[in-house]
């Protein structure tokens, strides 16, 4: 069997998935995950990363939005577990496990809160939404 993803958006969908699971052969694996980050959360993260890139420096120079994403995500993931620092294949240090696309709504809200905190510490002014509004973007429970 190949991988299949079901998003449980209704009672009928949950019943259908339960029937599929009940019919699976022994030793099949089923993974249950919390809802993934929302599009508004993702949009807010990238807008904030743009503000970091335009206004702040790290280690003596301006950083790109992608570099800020790695720095900020690494800080949150290291503090909460789920990321590992290892020697790079050709030297240096690599952080493994930095994937905001896999974050849940709650994890993304935590990252955005940390970005607000770190931005204030580094003198970054955020335009747009009020701080803490990331949690308002959670999906409707199915």
PDB file of C-alpha atoms in Angstrom:
ATOM      1  CA  UNK A   1       0.000   0.000   0.000  1.00  0.00           C
ATOM      2  CA  UNK A   2       1.219   3.508  -0.739  1.00  0.00           C
ATOM      3  CA  UNK A   3       0.865   6.435   1.608  1.00  0.00           C
ATOM      4  CA  UNK A   4      -2.577   7.968   1.875  1.00  0.00           C
ATOM      5  CA  UNK A   5      -3.569  11.163   3.627  1.00  0.00           C
ATOM      6  CA  UNK A   6      -7.075  11.844   4.895  1.00  0.00           C
ATOM      7  CA  UNK A   7      -8.026  15.210   6.381  1.00  0.00           C
ATOM      8  CA  UNK A   8     -10.845  14.610   8.841  1.00  0.00           C
ATOM      9  CA  UNK A   9     -13.181  17.427   7.824  1.00  0.00           C
ATOM     10  CA  UNK A  10     -16.521  15.804   8.675  1.00  0.00           C
ATOM     11  CA  UNK A  11     -18.135  13.026  10.684  1.00  0.00           C
ATOM     12  CA  UNK A  12     -18.668  11.051   7.463  1.00  0.00           C
ATOM     13  CA  UNK A  13     -14.982  11.336   6.549  1.00  0.00           C
ATOM     14  CA  UNK A  14     -13.977  10.088  10.030  1.00  0.00           C
ATOM     15  CA  UNK A  15     -16.353   7.111   9.688  1.00  0.00           C
ATOM     16  CA  UNK A  16     -14.935   6.264   6.258  1.00  0.00           C
ATOM     17  CA  UNK A  17     -11.361   6.414   7.536  1.00  0.00           C
ATOM     18  CA  UNK A  18     -12.320   4.237  10.529  1.00  0.00           C
ATOM     19  CA  UNK A  19     -13.629   1.601   8.096  1.00  0.00           C
ATOM     20  CA  UNK A  20     -10.408   1.720   6.082  1.00  0.00           C
ATOM     21  CA  UNK A  21      -8.329   1.360   9.253  1.00  0.00           C
ATOM     22  CA  UNK A  22     -10.466  -1.551  10.465  1.00  0.00           C
ATOM     23  CA  UNK A  23      -9.836  -3.395   7.181  1.00  0.00           C
ATOM     24  CA  UNK A  24      -6.044  -2.952   7.212  1.00  0.00           C
ATOM     25  CA  UNK A  25      -3.857  -6.046   7.547  1.00  0.00           C
ATOM     26  CA  UNK A  26      -1.971  -6.770  10.766  1.00  0.00           C
ATOM     27  CA  UNK A  27       1.160  -4.662  11.316  1.00  0.00           C
ATOM     28  CA  UNK A  28      -0.120  -1.802   9.181  1.00  0.00           C
ATOM     29  CA  UNK A  29       0.864   1.592  10.534  1.00  0.00           C
ATOM     30  CA  UNK A  30      -1.513   4.484  11.123  1.00  0.00           C
ATOM     31  CA  UNK A  31      -0.291   7.965  12.007  1.00  0.00           C
ATOM     32  CA  UNK A  32      -2.527  10.571  13.637  1.00  0.00           C
ATOM     33  CA  UNK A  33      -1.380  14.208  13.567  1.00  0.00           C
ATOM     34  CA  UNK A  34      -2.744  17.499  14.809  1.00  0.00           C
ATOM     35  CA  UNK A  35      -3.901  19.975  12.136  1.00  0.00           C
ATOM     36  CA  UNK A  36      -1.066  21.570  10.159  1.00  0.00           C
ATOM     37  CA  UNK A  37      -0.292  25.254  10.296  1.00  0.00           C
ATOM     38  CA  UNK A  38      -2.749  27.472   8.478  1.00  0.00           C
ATOM     39  CA  UNK A  39      -2.171  29.586   5.389  1.00  0.00           C
ATOM     40  CA  UNK A  40      -2.712  32.818   7.391  1.00  0.00           C
ATOM     41  CA  UNK A  41      -0.084  31.642   9.905  1.00  0.00           C
ATOM     42  CA  UNK A  42       2.344  30.871   7.080  1.00  0.00           C
ATOM     43  CA  UNK A  43       1.685  34.255   5.469  1.00  0.00           C
ATOM     44  CA  UNK A  44       2.256  36.042   8.785  1.00  0.00           C
ATOM     45  CA  UNK A  45       5.509  34.132   9.373  1.00  0.00           C
ATOM     46  CA  UNK A  46       6.889  35.176   5.958  1.00  0.00           C
ATOM     47  CA  UNK A  47       5.794  38.798   6.444  1.00  0.00           C
ATOM     48  CA  UNK A  48       7.595  38.828   9.797  1.00  0.00           C
ATOM     49  CA  UNK A  49      10.673  37.201   8.266  1.00  0.00           C
ATOM     50  CA  UNK A  50      10.726  39.996   5.688  1.00  0.00           C
ATOM     51  CA  UNK A  51      10.712  42.545   8.522  1.00  0.00           C
ATOM     52  CA  UNK A  52      13.640  40.735  10.183  1.00  0.00           C
ATOM     53  CA  UNK A  53      15.577  40.695   6.889  1.00  0.00           C
ATOM     54  CA  UNK A  54      14.974  44.412   6.319  1.00  0.00           C
ATOM     55  CA  UNK A  55      15.597  45.665   9.853  1.00  0.00           C
ATOM     56  CA  UNK A  56      17.910  43.346  11.790  1.00  0.00           C
ATOM     57  CA  UNK A  57      21.384  41.880  11.636  1.00  0.00           C
ATOM     58  CA  UNK A  58      22.710  38.641  13.064  1.00  0.00           C
ATOM     59  CA  UNK A  59      26.393  37.778  13.537  1.00  0.00           C
ATOM     60  CA  UNK A  60      27.409  41.148  12.108  1.00  0.00           C
ATOM     61  CA  UNK A  61      25.430  41.190   8.869  1.00  0.00           C
ATOM     62  CA  UNK A  62      21.997  41.353   7.300  1.00  0.00           C
ATOM     63  CA  UNK A  63      20.360  37.963   6.729  1.00  0.00           C
ATOM     64  CA  UNK A  64      17.888  36.770   4.095  1.00  0.00           C
ATOM     65  CA  UNK A  65      14.354  35.731   4.970  1.00  0.00           C
ATOM     66  CA  UNK A  66      15.388  32.080   4.566  1.00  0.00           C
ATOM     67  CA  UNK A  67      18.359  32.538   6.905  1.00  0.00           C
ATOM     68  CA  UNK A  68      16.104  34.215   9.483  1.00  0.00           C
ATOM     69  CA  UNK A  69      13.629  31.341   9.102  1.00  0.00           C
ATOM     70  CA  UNK A  70      16.403  28.848   9.876  1.00  0.00           C
ATOM     71  CA  UNK A  71      17.686  30.906  12.826  1.00  0.00           C
ATOM     72  CA  UNK A  72      14.278  31.464  14.411  1.00  0.00           C
ATOM     73  CA  UNK A  73      12.898  28.001  13.722  1.00  0.00           C
ATOM     74  CA  UNK A  74      16.101  26.439  15.054  1.00  0.00           C
ATOM     75  CA  UNK A  75      15.831  28.426  18.276  1.00  0.00           C
ATOM     76  CA  UNK A  76      12.233  27.317  18.878  1.00  0.00           C
ATOM     77  CA  UNK A  77      12.795  23.701  17.838  1.00  0.00           C
ATOM     78  CA  UNK A  78      15.989  23.322  19.908  1.00  0.00           C
ATOM     79  CA  UNK A  79      14.219  24.712  22.980  1.00  0.00           C
ATOM     80  CA  UNK A  80      11.254  22.367  22.468  1.00  0.00           C
ATOM     81  CA  UNK A  81      13.140  19.359  21.132  1.00  0.00           C
ATOM     82  CA  UNK A  82      12.769  17.868  17.676  1.00  0.00           C
ATOM     83  CA  UNK A  83      15.921  19.289  16.132  1.00  0.00           C
ATOM     84  CA  UNK A  84      19.490  18.085  16.288  1.00  0.00           C
ATOM     85  CA  UNK A  85      22.779  19.898  15.614  1.00  0.00           C
ATOM     86  CA  UNK A  86      25.258  17.641  13.804  1.00  0.00           C
ATOM     87  CA  UNK A  87      28.582  18.126  12.028  1.00  0.00           C
ATOM     88  CA  UNK A  88      28.086  18.934   8.348  1.00  0.00           C
ATOM     89  CA  UNK A  89      29.232  16.505   5.683  1.00  0.00           C
ATOM     90  CA  UNK A  90      31.804  19.030   4.430  1.00  0.00           C
ATOM     91  CA  UNK A  91      32.409  20.866   7.721  1.00  0.00           C
ATOM     92  CA  UNK A  92      30.418  23.330   9.734  1.00  0.00           C
ATOM     93  CA  UNK A  93      27.273  22.546  11.707  1.00  0.00           C
ATOM     94  CA  UNK A  94      23.877  21.508  10.351  1.00  0.00           C
ATOM     95  CA  UNK A  95      20.518  21.646  12.121  1.00  0.00           C
ATOM     96  CA  UNK A  96      18.282  18.720  11.248  1.00  0.00           C
ATOM     97  CA  UNK A  97      14.504  18.803  11.624  1.00  0.00           C
ATOM     98  CA  UNK A  98      13.729  22.409  10.588  1.00  0.00           C
ATOM     99  CA  UNK A  99      10.512  22.086   8.605  1.00  0.00           C
ATOM    100  CA  UNK A 100       7.847  24.713   9.200  1.00  0.00           C
ATOM    101  CA  UNK A 101       5.682  22.963   6.602  1.00  0.00           C
ATOM    102  CA  UNK A 102       5.274  20.074   9.066  1.00  0.00           C
ATOM    103  CA  UNK A 103       4.400  22.308  12.028  1.00  0.00           C
ATOM    104  CA  UNK A 104       1.009  22.093  13.676  1.00  0.00           C
ATOM    105  CA  UNK A 105      -1.178  25.127  14.318  1.00  0.00           C
ATOM    106  CA  UNK A 106       0.131  25.235  17.891  1.00  0.00           C
ATOM    107  CA  UNK A 107       3.785  24.899  16.903  1.00  0.00           C
ATOM    108  CA  UNK A 108       3.429  27.689  14.344  1.00  0.00           C
ATOM    109  CA  UNK A 109       1.714  29.908  16.941  1.00  0.00           C
ATOM    110  CA  UNK A 110       4.681  29.222  19.251  1.00  0.00           C
ATOM    111  CA  UNK A 111       7.145  30.162  16.500  1.00  0.00           C
ATOM    112  CA  UNK A 112       5.274  33.396  15.717  1.00  0.00           C
ATOM    113  CA  UNK A 113       5.192  34.296  19.426  1.00  0.00           C
ATOM    114  CA  UNK A 114       8.949  33.698  19.636  1.00  0.00           C
ATOM    115  CA  UNK A 115       9.454  35.832  16.508  1.00  0.00           C
ATOM    116  CA  UNK A 116       7.514  38.669  18.177  1.00  0.00           C
ATOM    117  CA  UNK A 117       9.663  38.331  21.319  1.00  0.00           C
ATOM    118  CA  UNK A 118      12.960  38.155  19.419  1.00  0.00           C
ATOM    119  CA  UNK A 119      11.910  40.958  17.093  1.00  0.00           C
ATOM    120  CA  UNK A 120      11.273  43.240  20.077  1.00  0.00           C
ATOM    121  CA  UNK A 121      14.681  42.274  21.488  1.00  0.00           C
ATOM    122  CA  UNK A 122      16.386  43.102  18.176  1.00  0.00           C
ATOM    123  CA  UNK A 123      14.409  46.303  17.535  1.00  0.00           C
ATOM    124  CA  UNK A 124      12.282  44.944  14.687  1.00  0.00           C
ATOM    125  CA  UNK A 125       8.993  46.794  14.121  1.00  0.00           C
ATOM    126  CA  UNK A 126       6.206  44.627  12.749  1.00  0.00           C
ATOM    127  CA  UNK A 127       3.496  46.146  10.607  1.00  0.00           C
ATOM    128  CA  UNK A 128       0.109  44.565  10.075  1.00  0.00           C
ATOM    129  CA  UNK A 129      -1.586  42.322  12.615  1.00  0.00           C
ATOM    130  CA  UNK A 130      -1.463  42.692  16.348  1.00  0.00           C
ATOM    131  CA  UNK A 131       0.908  40.395  18.292  1.00  0.00           C
ATOM    132  CA  UNK A 132      -0.626  37.086  19.282  1.00  0.00           C
ATOM    133  CA  UNK A 133      -3.099  36.972  16.386  1.00  0.00           C
ATOM    134  CA  UNK A 134      -1.488  33.785  15.022  1.00  0.00           C
ATOM    135  CA  UNK A 135      -3.766  31.633  17.153  1.00  0.00           C
ATOM    136  CA  UNK A 136      -6.852  33.200  15.562  1.00  0.00           C
ATOM    137  CA  UNK A 137      -5.959  31.427  12.339  1.00  0.00           C
ATOM    138  CA  UNK A 138      -6.644  27.918  13.615  1.00  0.00           C
ATOM    139  CA  UNK A 139      -8.895  25.680  11.516  1.00  0.00           C
ATOM    140  CA  UNK A 140     -12.423  24.824  12.534  1.00  0.00           C
ATOM    141  CA  UNK A 141     -12.540  21.534  14.451  1.00  0.00           C
ATOM    142  CA  UNK A 142     -14.041  18.750  12.376  1.00  0.00           C
TER     143      UNK A 142
END
